[in-house]
PDB file of C-alpha atoms in Angstrom:
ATOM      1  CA  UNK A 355       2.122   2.250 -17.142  1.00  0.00           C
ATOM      2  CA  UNK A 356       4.907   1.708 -15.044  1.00  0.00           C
ATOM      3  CA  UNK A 357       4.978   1.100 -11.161  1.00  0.00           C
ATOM      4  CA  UNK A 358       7.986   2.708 -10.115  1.00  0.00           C
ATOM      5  CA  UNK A 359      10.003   5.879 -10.509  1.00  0.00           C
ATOM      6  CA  UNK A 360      13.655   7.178  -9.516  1.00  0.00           C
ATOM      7  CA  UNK A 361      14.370  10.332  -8.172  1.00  0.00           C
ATOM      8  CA  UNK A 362      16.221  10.779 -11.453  1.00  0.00           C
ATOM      9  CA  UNK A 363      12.869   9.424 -13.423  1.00  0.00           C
ATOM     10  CA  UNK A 364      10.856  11.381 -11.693  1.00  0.00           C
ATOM     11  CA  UNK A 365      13.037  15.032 -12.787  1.00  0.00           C
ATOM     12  CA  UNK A 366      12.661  13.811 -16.057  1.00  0.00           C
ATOM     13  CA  UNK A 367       9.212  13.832 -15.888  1.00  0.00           C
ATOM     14  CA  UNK A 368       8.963  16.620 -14.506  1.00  0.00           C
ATOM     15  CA  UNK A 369      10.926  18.406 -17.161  1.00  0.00           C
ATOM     16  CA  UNK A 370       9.256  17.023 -19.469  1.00  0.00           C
ATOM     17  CA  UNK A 371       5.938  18.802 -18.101  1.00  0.00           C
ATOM     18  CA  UNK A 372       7.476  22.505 -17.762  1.00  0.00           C
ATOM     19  CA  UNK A 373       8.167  21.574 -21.158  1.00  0.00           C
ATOM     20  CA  UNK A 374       5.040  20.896 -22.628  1.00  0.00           C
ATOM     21  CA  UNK A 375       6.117  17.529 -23.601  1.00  0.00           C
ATOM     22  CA  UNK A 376       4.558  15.372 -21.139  1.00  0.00           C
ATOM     23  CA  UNK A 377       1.814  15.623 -18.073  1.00  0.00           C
ATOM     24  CA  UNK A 378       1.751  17.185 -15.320  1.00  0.00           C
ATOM     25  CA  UNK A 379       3.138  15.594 -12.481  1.00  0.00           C
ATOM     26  CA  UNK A 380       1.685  15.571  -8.889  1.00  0.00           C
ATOM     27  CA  UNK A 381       4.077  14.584  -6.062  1.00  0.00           C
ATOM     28  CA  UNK A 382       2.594  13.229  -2.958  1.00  0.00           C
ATOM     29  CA  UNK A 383       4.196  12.844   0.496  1.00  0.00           C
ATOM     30  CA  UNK A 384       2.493   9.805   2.301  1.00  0.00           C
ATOM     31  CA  UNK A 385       4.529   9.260   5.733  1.00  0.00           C
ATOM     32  CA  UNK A 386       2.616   6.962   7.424  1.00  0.00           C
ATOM     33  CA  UNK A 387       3.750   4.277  10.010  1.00  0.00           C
ATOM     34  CA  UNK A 388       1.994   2.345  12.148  1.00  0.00           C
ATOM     35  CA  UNK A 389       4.053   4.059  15.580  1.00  0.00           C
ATOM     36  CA  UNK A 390       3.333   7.502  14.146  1.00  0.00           C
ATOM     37  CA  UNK A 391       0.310   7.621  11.788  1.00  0.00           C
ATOM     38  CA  UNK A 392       0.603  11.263  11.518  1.00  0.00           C
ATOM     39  CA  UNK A 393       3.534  12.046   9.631  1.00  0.00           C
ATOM     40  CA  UNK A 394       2.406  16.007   8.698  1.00  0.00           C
ATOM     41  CA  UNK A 395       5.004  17.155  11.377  1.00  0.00           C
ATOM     42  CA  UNK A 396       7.819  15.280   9.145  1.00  0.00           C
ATOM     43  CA  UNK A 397       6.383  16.502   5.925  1.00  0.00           C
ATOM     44  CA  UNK A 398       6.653  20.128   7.235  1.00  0.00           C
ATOM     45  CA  UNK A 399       9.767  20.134   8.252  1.00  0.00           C
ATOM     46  CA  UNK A 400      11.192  18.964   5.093  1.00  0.00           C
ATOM     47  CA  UNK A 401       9.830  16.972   1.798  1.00  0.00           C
ATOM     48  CA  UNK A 402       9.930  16.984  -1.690  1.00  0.00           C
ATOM     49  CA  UNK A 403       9.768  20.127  -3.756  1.00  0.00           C
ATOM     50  CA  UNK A 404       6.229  21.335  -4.578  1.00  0.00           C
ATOM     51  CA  UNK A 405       4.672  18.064  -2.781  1.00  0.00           C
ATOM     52  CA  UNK A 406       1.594  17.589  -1.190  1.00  0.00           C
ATOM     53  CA  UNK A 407       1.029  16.155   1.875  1.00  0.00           C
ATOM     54  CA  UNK A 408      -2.147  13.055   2.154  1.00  0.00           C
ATOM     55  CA  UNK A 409      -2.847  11.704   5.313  1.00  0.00           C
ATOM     56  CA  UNK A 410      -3.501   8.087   4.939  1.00  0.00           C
ATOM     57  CA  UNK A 411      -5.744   7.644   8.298  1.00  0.00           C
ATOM     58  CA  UNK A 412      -8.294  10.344   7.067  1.00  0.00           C
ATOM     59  CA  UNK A 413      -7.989  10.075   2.749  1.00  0.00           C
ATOM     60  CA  UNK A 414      -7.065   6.783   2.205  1.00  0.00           C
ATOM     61  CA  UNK A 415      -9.449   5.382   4.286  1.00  0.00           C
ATOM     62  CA  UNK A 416     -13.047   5.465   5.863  1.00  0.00           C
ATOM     63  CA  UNK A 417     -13.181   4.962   9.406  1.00  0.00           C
ATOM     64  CA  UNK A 418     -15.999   3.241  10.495  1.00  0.00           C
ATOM     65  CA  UNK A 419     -16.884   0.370  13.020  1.00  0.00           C
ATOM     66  CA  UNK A 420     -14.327  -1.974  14.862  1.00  0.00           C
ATOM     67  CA  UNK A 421     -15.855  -4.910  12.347  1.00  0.00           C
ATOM     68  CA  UNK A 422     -14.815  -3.648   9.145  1.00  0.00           C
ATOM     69  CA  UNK A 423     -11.162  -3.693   9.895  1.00  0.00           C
ATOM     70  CA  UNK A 424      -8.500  -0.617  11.008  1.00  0.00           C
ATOM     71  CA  UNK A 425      -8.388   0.675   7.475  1.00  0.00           C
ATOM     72  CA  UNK A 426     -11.190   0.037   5.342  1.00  0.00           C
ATOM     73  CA  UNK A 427     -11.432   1.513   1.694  1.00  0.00           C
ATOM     74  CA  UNK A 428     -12.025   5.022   1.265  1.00  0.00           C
ATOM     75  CA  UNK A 429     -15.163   5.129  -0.850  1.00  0.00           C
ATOM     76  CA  UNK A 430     -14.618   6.803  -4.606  1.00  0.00           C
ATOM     77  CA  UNK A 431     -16.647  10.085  -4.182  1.00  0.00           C
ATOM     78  CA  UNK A 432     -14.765  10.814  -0.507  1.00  0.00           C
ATOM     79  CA  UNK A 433     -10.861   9.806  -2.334  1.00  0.00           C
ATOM     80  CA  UNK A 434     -11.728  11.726  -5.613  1.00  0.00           C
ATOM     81  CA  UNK A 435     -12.453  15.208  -3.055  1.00  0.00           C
ATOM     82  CA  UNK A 436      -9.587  14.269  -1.593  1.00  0.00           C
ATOM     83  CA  UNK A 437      -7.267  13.978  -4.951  1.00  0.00           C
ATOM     84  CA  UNK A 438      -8.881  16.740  -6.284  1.00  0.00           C
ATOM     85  CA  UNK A 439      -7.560  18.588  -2.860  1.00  0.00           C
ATOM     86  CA  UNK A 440      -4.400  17.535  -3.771  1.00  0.00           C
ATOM     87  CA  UNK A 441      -4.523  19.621  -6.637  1.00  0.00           C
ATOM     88  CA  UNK A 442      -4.675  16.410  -8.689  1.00  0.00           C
ATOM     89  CA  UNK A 443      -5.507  16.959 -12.374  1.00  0.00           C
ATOM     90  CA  UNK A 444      -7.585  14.391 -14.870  1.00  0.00           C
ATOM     91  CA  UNK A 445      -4.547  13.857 -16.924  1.00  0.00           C
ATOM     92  CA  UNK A 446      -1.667  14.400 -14.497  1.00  0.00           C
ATOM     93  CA  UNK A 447       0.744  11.069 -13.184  1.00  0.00           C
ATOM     94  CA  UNK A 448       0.747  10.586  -9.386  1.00  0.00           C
ATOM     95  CA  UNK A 449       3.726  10.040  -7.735  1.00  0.00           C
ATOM     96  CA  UNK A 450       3.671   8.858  -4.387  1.00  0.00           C
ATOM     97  CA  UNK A 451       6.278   8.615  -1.929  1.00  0.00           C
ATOM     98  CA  UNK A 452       6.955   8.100   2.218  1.00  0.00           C
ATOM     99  CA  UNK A 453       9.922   7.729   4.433  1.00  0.00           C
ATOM    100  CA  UNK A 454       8.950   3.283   5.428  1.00  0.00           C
ATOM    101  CA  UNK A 455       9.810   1.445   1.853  1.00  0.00           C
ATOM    102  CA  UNK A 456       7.099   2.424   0.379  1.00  0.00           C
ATOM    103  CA  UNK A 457       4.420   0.715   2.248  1.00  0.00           C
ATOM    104  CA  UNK A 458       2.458   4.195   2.652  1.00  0.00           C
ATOM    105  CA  UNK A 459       3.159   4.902  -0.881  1.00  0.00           C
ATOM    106  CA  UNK A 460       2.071   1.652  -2.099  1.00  0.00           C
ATOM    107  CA  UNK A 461      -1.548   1.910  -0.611  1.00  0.00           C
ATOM    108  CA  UNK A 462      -2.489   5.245  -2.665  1.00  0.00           C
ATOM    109  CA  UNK A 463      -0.616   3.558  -5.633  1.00  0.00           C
ATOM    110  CA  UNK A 464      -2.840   0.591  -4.907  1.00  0.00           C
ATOM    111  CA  UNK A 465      -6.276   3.178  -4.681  1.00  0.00           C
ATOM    112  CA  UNK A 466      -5.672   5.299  -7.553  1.00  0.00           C
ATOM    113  CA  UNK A 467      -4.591   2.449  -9.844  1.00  0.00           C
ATOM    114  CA  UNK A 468      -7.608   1.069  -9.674  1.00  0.00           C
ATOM    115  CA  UNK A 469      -9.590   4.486 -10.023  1.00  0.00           C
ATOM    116  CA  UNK A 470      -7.821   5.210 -13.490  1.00  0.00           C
ATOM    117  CA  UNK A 471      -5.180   7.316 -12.416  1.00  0.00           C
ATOM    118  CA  UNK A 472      -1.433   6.888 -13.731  1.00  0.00           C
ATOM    119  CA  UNK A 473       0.186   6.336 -10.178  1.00  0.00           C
ATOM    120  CA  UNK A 474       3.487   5.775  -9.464  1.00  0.00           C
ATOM    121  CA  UNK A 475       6.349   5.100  -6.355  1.00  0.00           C
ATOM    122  CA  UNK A 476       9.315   7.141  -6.077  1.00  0.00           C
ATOM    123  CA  UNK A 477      11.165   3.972  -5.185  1.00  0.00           C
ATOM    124  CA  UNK A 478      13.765   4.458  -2.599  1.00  0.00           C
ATOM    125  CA  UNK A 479      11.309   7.141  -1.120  1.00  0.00           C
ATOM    126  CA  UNK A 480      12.777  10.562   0.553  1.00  0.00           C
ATOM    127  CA  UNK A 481      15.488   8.614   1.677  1.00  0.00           C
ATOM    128  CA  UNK A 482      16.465   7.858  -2.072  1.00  0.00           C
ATOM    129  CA  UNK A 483      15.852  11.336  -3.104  1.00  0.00           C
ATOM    130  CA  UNK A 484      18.280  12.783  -0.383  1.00  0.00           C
ATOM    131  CA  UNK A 485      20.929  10.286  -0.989  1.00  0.00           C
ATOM    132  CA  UNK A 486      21.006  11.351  -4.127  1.00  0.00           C
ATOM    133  CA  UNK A 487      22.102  14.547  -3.062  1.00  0.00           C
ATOM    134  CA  UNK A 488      18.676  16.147  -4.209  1.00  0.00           C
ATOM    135  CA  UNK A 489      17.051  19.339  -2.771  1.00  0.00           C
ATOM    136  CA  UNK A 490      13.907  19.434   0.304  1.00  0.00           C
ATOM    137  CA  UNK A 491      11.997  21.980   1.005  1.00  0.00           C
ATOM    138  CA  UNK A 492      10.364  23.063   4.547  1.00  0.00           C
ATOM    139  CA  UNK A 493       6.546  24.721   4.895  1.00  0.00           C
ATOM    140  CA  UNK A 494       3.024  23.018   3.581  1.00  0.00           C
ATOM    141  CA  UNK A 495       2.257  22.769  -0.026  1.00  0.00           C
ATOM    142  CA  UNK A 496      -1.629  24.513  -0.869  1.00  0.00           C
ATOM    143  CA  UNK A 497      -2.119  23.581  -4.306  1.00  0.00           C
ATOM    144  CA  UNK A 498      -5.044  24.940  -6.665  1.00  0.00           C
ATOM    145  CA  UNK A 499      -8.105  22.410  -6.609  1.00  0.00           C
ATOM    146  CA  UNK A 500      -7.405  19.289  -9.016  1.00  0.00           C
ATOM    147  CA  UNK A 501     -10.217  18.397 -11.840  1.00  0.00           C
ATOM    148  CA  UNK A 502      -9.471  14.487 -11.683  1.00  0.00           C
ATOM    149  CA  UNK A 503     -12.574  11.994 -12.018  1.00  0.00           C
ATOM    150  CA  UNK A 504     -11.785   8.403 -10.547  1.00  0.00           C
ATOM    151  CA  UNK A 505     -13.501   5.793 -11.753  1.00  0.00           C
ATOM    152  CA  UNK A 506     -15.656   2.990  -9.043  1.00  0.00           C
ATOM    153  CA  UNK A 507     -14.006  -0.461  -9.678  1.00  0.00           C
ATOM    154  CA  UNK A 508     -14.299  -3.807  -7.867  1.00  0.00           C
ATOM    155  CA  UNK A 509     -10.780  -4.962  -9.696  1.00  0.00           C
ATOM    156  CA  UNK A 510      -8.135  -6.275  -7.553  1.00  0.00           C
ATOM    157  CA  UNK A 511      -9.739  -6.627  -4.396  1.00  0.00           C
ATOM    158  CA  UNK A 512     -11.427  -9.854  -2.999  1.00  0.00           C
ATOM    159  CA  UNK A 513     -14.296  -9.646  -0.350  1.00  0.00           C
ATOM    160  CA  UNK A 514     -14.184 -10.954   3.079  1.00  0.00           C
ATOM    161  CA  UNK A 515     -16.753 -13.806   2.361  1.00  0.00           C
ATOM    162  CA  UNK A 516     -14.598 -14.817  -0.874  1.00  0.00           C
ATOM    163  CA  UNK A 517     -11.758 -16.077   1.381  1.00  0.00           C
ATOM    164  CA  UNK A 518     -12.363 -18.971   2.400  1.00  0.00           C
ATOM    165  CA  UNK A 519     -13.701 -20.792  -0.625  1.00  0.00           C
ATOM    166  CA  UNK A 520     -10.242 -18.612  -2.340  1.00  0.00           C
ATOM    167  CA  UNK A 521      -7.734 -20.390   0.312  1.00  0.00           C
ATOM    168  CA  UNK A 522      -8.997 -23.837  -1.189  1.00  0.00           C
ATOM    169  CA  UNK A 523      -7.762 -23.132  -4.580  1.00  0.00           C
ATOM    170  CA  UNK A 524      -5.094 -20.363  -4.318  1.00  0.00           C
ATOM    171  CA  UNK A 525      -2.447 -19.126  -2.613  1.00  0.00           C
ATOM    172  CA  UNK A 526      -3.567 -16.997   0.053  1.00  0.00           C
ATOM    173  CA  UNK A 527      -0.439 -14.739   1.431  1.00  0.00           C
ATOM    174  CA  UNK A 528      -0.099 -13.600   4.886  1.00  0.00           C
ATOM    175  CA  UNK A 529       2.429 -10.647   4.568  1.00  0.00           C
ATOM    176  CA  UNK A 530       2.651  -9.575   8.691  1.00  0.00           C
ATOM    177  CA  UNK A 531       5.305 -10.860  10.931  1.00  0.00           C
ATOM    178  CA  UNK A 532       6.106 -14.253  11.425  1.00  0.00           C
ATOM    179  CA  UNK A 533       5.057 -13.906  15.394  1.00  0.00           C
ATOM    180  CA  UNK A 534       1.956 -11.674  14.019  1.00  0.00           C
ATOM    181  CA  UNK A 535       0.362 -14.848  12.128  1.00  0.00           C
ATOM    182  CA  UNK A 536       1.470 -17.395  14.183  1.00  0.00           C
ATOM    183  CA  UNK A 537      -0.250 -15.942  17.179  1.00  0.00           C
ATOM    184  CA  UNK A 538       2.472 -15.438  19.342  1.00  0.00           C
ATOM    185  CA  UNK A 539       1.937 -12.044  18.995  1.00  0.00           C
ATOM    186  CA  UNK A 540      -1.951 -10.202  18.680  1.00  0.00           C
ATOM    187  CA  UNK A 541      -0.555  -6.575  18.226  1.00  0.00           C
ATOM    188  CA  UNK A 542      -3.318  -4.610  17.649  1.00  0.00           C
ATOM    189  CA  UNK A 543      -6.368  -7.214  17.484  1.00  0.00           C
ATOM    190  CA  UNK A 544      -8.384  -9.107  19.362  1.00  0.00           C
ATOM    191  CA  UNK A 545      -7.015 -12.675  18.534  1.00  0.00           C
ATOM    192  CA  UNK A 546      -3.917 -13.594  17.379  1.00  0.00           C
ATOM    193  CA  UNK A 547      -2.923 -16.486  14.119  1.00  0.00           C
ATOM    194  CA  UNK A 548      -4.166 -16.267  10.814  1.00  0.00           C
ATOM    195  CA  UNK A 549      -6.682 -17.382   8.224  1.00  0.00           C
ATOM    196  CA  UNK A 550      -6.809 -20.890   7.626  1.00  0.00           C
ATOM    197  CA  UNK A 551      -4.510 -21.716   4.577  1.00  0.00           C
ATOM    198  CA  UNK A 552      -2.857 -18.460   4.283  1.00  0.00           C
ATOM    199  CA  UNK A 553       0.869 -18.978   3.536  1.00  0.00           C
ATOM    200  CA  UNK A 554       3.350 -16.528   5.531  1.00  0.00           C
ATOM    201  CA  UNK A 555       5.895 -14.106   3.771  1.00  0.00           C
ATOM    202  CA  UNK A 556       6.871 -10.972   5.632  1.00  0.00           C
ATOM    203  CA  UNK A 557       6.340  -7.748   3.532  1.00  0.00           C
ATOM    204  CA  UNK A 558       9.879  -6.570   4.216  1.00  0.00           C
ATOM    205  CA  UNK A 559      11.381  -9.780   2.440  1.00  0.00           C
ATOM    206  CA  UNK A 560      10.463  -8.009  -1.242  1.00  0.00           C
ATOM    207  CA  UNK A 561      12.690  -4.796  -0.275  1.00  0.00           C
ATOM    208  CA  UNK A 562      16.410  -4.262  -0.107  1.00  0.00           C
ATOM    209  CA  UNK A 563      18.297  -3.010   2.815  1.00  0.00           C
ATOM    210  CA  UNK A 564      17.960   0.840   1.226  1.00  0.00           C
ATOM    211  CA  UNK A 565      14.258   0.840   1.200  1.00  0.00           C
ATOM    212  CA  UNK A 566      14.221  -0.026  -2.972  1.00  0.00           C
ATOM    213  CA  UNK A 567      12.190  -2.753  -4.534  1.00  0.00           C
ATOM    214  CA  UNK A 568      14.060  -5.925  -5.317  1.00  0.00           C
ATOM    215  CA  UNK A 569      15.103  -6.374  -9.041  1.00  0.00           C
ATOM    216  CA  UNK A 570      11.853  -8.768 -10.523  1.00  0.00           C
ATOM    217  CA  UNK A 571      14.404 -11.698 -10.992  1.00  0.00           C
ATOM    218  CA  UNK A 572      14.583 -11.865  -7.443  1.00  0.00           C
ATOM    219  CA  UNK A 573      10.959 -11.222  -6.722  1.00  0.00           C
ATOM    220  CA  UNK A 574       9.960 -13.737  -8.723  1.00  0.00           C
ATOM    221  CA  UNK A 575      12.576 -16.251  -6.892  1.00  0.00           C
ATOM    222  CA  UNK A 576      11.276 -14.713  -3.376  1.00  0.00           C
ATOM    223  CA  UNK A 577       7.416 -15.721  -3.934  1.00  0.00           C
ATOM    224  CA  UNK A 578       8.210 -18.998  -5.836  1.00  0.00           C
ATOM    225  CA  UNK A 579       9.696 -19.813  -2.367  1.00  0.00           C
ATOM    226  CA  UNK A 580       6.043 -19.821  -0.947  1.00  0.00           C
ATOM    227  CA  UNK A 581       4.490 -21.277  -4.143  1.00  0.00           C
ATOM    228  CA  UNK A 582       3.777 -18.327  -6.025  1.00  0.00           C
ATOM    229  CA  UNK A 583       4.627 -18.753  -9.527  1.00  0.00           C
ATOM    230  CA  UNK A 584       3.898 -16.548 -12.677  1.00  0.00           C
ATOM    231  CA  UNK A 585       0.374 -17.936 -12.931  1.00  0.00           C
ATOM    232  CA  UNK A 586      -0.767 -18.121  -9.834  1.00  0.00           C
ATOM    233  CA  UNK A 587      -3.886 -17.337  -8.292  1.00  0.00           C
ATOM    234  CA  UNK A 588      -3.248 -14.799  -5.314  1.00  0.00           C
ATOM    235  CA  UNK A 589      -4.671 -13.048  -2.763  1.00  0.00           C
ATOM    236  CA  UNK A 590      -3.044 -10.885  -0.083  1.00  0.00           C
ATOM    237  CA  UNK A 591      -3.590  -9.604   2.801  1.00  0.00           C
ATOM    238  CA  UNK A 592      -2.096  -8.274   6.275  1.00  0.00           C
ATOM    239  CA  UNK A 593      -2.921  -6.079   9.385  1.00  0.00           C
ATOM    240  CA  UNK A 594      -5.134  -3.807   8.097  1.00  0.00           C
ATOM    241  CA  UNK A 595      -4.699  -3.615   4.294  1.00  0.00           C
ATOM    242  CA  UNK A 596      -1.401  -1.188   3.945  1.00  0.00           C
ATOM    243  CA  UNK A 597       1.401  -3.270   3.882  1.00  0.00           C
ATOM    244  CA  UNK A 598      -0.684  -6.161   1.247  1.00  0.00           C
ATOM    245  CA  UNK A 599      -0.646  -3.249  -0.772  1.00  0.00           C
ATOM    246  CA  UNK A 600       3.013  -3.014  -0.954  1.00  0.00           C
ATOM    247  CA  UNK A 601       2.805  -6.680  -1.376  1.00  0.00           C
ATOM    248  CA  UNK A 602       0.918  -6.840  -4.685  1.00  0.00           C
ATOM    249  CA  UNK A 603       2.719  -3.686  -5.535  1.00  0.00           C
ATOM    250  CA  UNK A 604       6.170  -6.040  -5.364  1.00  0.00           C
ATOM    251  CA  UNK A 605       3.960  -8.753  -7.181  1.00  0.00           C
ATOM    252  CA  UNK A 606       2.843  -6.573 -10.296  1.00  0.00           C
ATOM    253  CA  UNK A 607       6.774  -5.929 -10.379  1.00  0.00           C
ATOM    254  CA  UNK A 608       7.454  -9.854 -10.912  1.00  0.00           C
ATOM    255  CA  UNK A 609       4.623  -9.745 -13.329  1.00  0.00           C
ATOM    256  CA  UNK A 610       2.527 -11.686 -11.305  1.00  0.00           C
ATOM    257  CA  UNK A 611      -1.357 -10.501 -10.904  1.00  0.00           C
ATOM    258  CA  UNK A 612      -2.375 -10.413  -7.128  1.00  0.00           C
ATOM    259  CA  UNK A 613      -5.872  -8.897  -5.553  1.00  0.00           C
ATOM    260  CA  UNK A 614      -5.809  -7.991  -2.019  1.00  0.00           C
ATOM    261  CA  UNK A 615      -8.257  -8.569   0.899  1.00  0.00           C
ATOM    262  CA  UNK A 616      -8.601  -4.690   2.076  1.00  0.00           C
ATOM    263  CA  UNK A 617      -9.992  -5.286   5.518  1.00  0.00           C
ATOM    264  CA  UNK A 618      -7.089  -8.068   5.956  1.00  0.00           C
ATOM    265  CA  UNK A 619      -6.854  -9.693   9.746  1.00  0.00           C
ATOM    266  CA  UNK A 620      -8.112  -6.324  11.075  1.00  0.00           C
ATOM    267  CA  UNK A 621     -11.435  -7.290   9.802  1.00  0.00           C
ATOM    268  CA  UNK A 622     -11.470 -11.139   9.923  1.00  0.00           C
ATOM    269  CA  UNK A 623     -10.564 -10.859  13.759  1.00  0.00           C
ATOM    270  CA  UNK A 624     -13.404  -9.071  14.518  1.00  0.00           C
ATOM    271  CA  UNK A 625     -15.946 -11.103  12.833  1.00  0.00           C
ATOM    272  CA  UNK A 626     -18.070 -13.792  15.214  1.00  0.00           C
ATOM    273  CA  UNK A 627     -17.499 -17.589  14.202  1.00  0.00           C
ATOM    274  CA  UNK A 628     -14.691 -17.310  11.982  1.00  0.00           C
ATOM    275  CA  UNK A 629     -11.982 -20.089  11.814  1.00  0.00           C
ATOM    276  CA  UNK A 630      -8.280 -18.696  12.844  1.00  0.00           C
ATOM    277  CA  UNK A 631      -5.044 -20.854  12.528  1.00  0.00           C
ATOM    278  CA  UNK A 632      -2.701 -20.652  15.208  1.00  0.00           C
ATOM    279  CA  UNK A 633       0.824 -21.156  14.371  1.00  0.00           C
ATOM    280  CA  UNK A 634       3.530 -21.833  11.970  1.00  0.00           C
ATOM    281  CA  UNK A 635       1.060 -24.249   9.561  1.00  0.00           C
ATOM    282  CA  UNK A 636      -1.086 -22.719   7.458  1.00  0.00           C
ATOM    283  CA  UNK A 637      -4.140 -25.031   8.780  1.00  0.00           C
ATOM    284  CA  UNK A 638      -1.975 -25.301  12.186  1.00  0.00           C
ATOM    285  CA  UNK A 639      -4.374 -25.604  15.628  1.00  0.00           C
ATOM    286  CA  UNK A 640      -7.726 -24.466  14.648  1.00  0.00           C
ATOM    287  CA  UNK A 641      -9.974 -22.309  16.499  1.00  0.00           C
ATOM    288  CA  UNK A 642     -12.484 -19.418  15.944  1.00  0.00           C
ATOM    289  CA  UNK A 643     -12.975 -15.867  16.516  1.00  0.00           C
TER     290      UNK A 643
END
């Protein structure tokens, strides 16, 4: 399966569907952003023909207690309702877009990848789709109930209490802001750095300036720059799990297998005892939550 679609991909599946020569295809508006978390308002006003919007805060994740992190995983039983809300179907592709690069996108890539579903991102996003001159539609899509079954996996995710021992024999990538894991700037959490050994590479530096994935030559250079190479062991993580997702998304791209720490710094900052790292070192000044 591939990762990625363009708009002119994605028509052609499409076709191929009306057609009886191919899937169905389900297209799903994600706009999500960290400075406006509700992005129905946006998706009414104008999205992607026949889309559905999913809100990311409610269906693609669980909301719980301040310790497990801003966005922790959505369990399988509550994300199947919600796919089978979207009208999902059990043999239909997913394709996922948002109006921020894909980050959105990338985290219910990232969910239903790993649930069995064919999931893709419209790279480019909306933005793509209307420079290429392609029709929007205003209202709110209310599709039939879906039929999909997702599957409960463990693969590509690492546990909080695996990271440390991981850090000691992989490469552990810190995808926020340079001033996010140096400390310099706390943002949303209670202490600012990052997790002792964690190498820094800001999730932005895998996208070009139009919001596209970089061509996988160029990946590949980007995180051999930070000593990820084709057979590395990796781990990801970053705020609060959305962006990492992008992250490994960009890494699958270059062919390079990646599992992500879900509850990310969101999570680790909030647990008692735990060592942080403040700045630009990855072991820099030690201290603990």
């Amino acid at each position: 399966m591939t990762n990625l679609v363009s708009p002119a991909q994605l028509i052609h599946l499409q076709r191929c569907a009306e057609h009886g020569e191919g899937p169905a295809v389900r297209v799903l508006d994600v706009r999500w952003r960290l400075d406006r978390p509700e992005g129905r308002p946006e998706y009414v006003r104008a999205h992607l023909p026949g889309a559905v919007y999913v809100d990311l805060e409610h269906e693609l994740a669980d909301r719980g207690q301040p310790e497990r992190g801003r966005h922790p995983l959505p369990s399988v039983e509550n994300l199947q309702a919600a796919a089978r809300g979207w009208g999902l179907g059990a043999s239909d592709i997913a394709v996922a877009y948002d109006d921020n690069r894909g980050v959105a996108a990338a985290r219910l890539w990232w969910l239903l990848r790993r649930a069995g579903v064919d999931a893709r991102v419209l790279d480019g996003g909306i933005r793509g789709w209307v420079a290429e001159g392609l029709p929007l539609e205003p209202g709110d899509v209310l599709p039939e109930p879906g039929d999909v079954v997702l599957v409960a996996s463990d693969d590509g995710r690492i546990a909080l209490e695996e990271i440390e021992a991981f850090a000691r024999t992989g490469v552990l990538l810190d995808v926020r802001t340079p001033e996010q894991y140096s400390g310099a700037r706390t943002s949303l959490d209670p202490v600012g750095g990052h997790i002792p050994g964690a190498v820094n590479l800001p999730a932005m530096a895998v996208v070009d300036g139009d919001g596209r994935l970089r061509h996988p030559d160029a990946l590949r250079r980007i995180f051999a720059s930070v000593g990820v190479g084709t057979n590395a062991q990796v781990a990801v993580y970053c705020g609060s799990g959305v962006a990492a997702m992008h992250t490994a998304l960009a890494l699958d791209q270059a062919g390079i297998r990646a599992v992500v720490y879900p509850g990310s710094w969101s999570e680790w900052s909030n647990q008692r005892g735990l060592p942080v790292a403040i700045g630009i070192l990855p072991n820099g000044r030690l201290s603990a939550v």
